[in-house]
Amino acid sequence: MHHSHTISVLVENEFGVLARVSGLFSGRGFNIDSLTVAPTNEESLSRMTIVTRGDENVLEQITKQLNKLVDVIKVIDFSDDSAIEREMALIKVTAEDESRAEVLRIVDIFRAKIIDVTPKSYTIEATGAPLKIDAILELLRPLGLKELVRTGAVAIGRGARGWKG
Amino acid sequence: MKMNGARILLESLKREGVDLVFGYPGGTVINLYDELMNVREIRHILPRHEQGGTHAADGYARATGKVGVAIATSGPGATNTVTGIATAYMDSIPMVVICGQVPTPLIGNDAFQEVDMIGITRPITKHSFLIRNPKDIPTIVRKAFYIARSGRPGPVLIDFPKDVQIAQAEFKWPETIDIRGYKPNLEGHPRQVEKAITMMMAARRPVMYVGGGVILANAAEELTQLARRLQFPVTTTLMGLGSFPENDPLALKMLGMHGAYAANMAMTNSDLILAVGARFDDRVTGKIATFAPHAKIIHIDVDPTSIRKNVRVDLPIVGDTRDVLIKMLAELDKQADGIKQLHKNLTAWHEDVTGWKTKHPIGYKQSTTTIKPQYVIQKLRELSNDDAIMATDVGQHQMWAAQFFEFHQPRTLLTSGGLGTMGFGLPAAMGAQAAFPKRQVLCVCGDGGVQMNIQELATMVQNRLPVKIVILNNNFLGMVRQWQELFFDKRYSQTCMELPIDFVKLAEAYGAKGLRTEKPGEVEQVIKEALAYNGPVVMEFKIAREEKVLPMVPAGASLNEMVLNA
Ligand SMILES: Cc1ncc(C[n+]2csc(CCOP(=O)(O)OP(=O)(O)O)c2C)c(N)n1
């Protein structure tokens, strides 16, 4: 019932738009699991990717309420399997003595990268579907997670059709 | 032609057809006010408080259907408009509020009288604009008015920094505007309309449930025709009062928490609800789980978010209510035989409805010794013109006005339904009177709420706005006291006003006329004298202090679990 849901929102690239969208979610008690925003290939537009949760009625309200905002130009609700999602994580883990090799093995399996090294730690860059990030974290956590930064998911529709912007 | 930003704004207001604004000057709008002296076409009314000015602009909008305009200076002037903006937002009233702002370079520096108005009002405006460049003013004004009045109307804020008021630019009025993210869906889908007609023709126990959306869309005429053609009983929300004549045999009167028994019973027992411009608010539905358990629901609304927000809907029709109703009437033209059959099918239902109406009509126990508030309202109806406008404040008196003043025409009831703002009535009446100097404008208040914007009596006197103010004085915050009586063992915590106010003297201090009575036998004469007087009048009626608003559906109970006499 309460499934996680990814929504893409094309908005005017204007002052205060992020506040309008995030205010809508907090004011109406909608969940935000993650939210990313950046400009698109059309200068006047930004694209947000919002991962949210809720039952069918809540999701319907979220889409309708987003559409009602004057600065929102288009809302795409990626239901089922219609989108490809990617997320990046920067992970700092303890890596001393025998655990150094273990970290490297995990990094290798997940095709992640080491981007910073010290005698006591590795910093890893991992990219993939959010579930893949969850999986690598699960393996690294027992080794000592010092710091974690996730971008939140971005999503794009499958197939040849593209959205302008 | 080059002019300063202040002048460009005023010229833009003129292009939008604005001839009246309510505003209060201050440091960051002083340039705007200076230019105003050069613009004769815009009349300006100075309220005594920005909240009063904002409610007045709102009352003007409710009474006329045009966009109301309020102006305030930055900081405290602007924050004083917040309650007015929220009130308009909750009732979908078209309004443009223009606030001064500190000069652009100072924004964000905690400058003197700086406040982030766009931030503060974000959840209570339909949209907002910060003007950064004087050349953008015409487009921003045009967009603001378009957004305020189109689709589901609402208030729009314009934040206007002082330096932009001074800076020069060319005035160029845009011939067209295009807002790519804002395209209200006005045309009801013909297929949905057809489906609705099929459902309506098959109904046996139908009700039309009508809200403020019908008034906002100027669709009262079409709604009335549709109800009469189909012979469907009609109940209205508080905001819908006036969209269907309450003296019509099909009228069930208001439904919900303080609604008529017949209206709530009809909803509960119906097999089809045609909801038009109404939003299934909790004051209307009672307990959702038991709301209209047997009914299929058709929901017409211009705002898709209103549909399926609170209740399940079998057939949504998104569109301007007037457009949809016109399409329905056109469809019915093709169904003469079907309609005859429909009328036959409804006989039993009409009998049920009449039964409920006669069993528990809205009523009260008359008294010869103390004035019953309901009696005052009935007398007001009897003695005022059919097109009289009635503004109310919020509380018991508001519900008595809704129950006992029969509304016959749209835009004749101005009341804060969504936010329930005490202090709304008096300034809203003032705004309506400014719009219609010749019509009777009545204002019904309690002794509590009337003191929240009483200062506007001065504005009325100064501007010769002859509002007839009725104070139903129970010396209590009556509505809260009623809840305390019913649900808190009569523990009247902070609801007795204790200090009696001499409202007659107060009126006279402002230069208005004051009248008072505590005798039922004098009510008629006081009202007659007030209505005959050419100027604002305060009528103080000392009423039965512990009179209750009934019937009542306790919060959280089902609609058919009404307390009829407690
Ligand atoms: C600004 C504001 N404050 C508080 C309330 C809560 N409230 C609702 S009705 C009411 C009592 C109103 O009393 P009065 O104006 O005397 O009218 P009465 O109910 O006695 O007719 C109160 C305090 C409100 N609606 N608005």
Short mmCIF file of C-alpha atoms and ligand atoms in Angstrom, two decimals, chain B residues 393-398 400 419-422 445-450 452 472 474 476-480, ligand 1:
data_model
loop_
_atom_site.label_atom_id
_atom_site.label_comp_id
_atom_site.label_asym_id
_atom_site.label_seq_id
_atom_site.Cartn_x
_atom_site.Cartn_y
_atom_site.Cartn_z
CA ASP B 393 -18.72 37.66 11.55
CA VAL B 394 -17.91 34.23 12.98
CA GLY B 395 -19.70 32.47 15.79
CA GLN B 396 -23.24 31.63 16.80
CA HIS B 397 -24.71 34.71 15.12
CA GLN B 398 -23.11 33.55 11.83
CA TRP B 400 -28.22 31.93 12.98
CA LEU B 419 -10.91 30.06 7.94
CA GLY B 420 -13.71 31.21 10.26
CA THR B 421 -12.13 34.58 10.91
CA MET B 422 -13.58 36.64 13.75
CA CYS B 445 -21.78 40.28 14.48
CA GLY B 446 -21.29 39.00 17.99
CA ASP B 447 -20.10 41.26 20.76
CA GLY B 448 -16.75 39.44 20.69
CA GLY B 449 -15.81 39.52 17.02
CA VAL B 450 -17.14 42.99 16.36
CA MET B 452 -11.73 42.76 16.48
CA LEU B 472 -26.26 40.12 18.81
CA ASN B 474 -24.83 37.78 24.61
CA PHE B 476 -20.21 35.71 25.75
CA LEU B 477 -17.91 34.27 23.14
CA GLY B 478 -21.07 32.41 22.38
CA MET B 479 -20.00 29.65 20.05
CA VAL B 480 -17.17 28.56 22.30
C1 LIG C 1 -9.76 35.36 15.14
C2 LIG C 1 -10.46 34.26 15.83
N1 LIG C 1 -10.18 33.95 17.10
C3 LIG C 1 -10.84 32.95 17.75
C4 LIG C 1 -11.80 32.24 17.10
C5 LIG C 1 -12.53 31.10 17.82
N2 LIG C 1 -13.96 31.42 17.95
C6 LIG C 1 -14.89 30.96 17.09
S1 LIG C 1 -16.41 31.52 17.43
C7 LIG C 1 -15.88 32.37 18.78
C8 LIG C 1 -16.81 33.15 19.63
C9 LIG C 1 -17.33 34.35 18.94
O1 LIG C 1 -17.99 35.14 19.88
P1 LIG C 1 -18.86 36.39 19.44
O2 LIG C 1 -18.10 37.20 18.44
O3 LIG C 1 -19.33 37.09 20.64
O4 LIG C 1 -20.06 35.73 18.65
P2 LIG C 1 -21.19 34.69 19.20
O5 LIG C 1 -20.64 33.32 19.00
O6 LIG C 1 -21.45 35.00 20.63
O7 LIG C 1 -22.34 34.93 18.30
C10 LIG C 1 -14.50 32.20 18.95
C11 LIG C 1 -13.70 32.78 20.04
C12 LIG C 1 -12.05 32.57 15.75
N3 LIG C 1 -12.95 31.90 15.01
N4 LIG C 1 -11.40 33.59 15.15
#
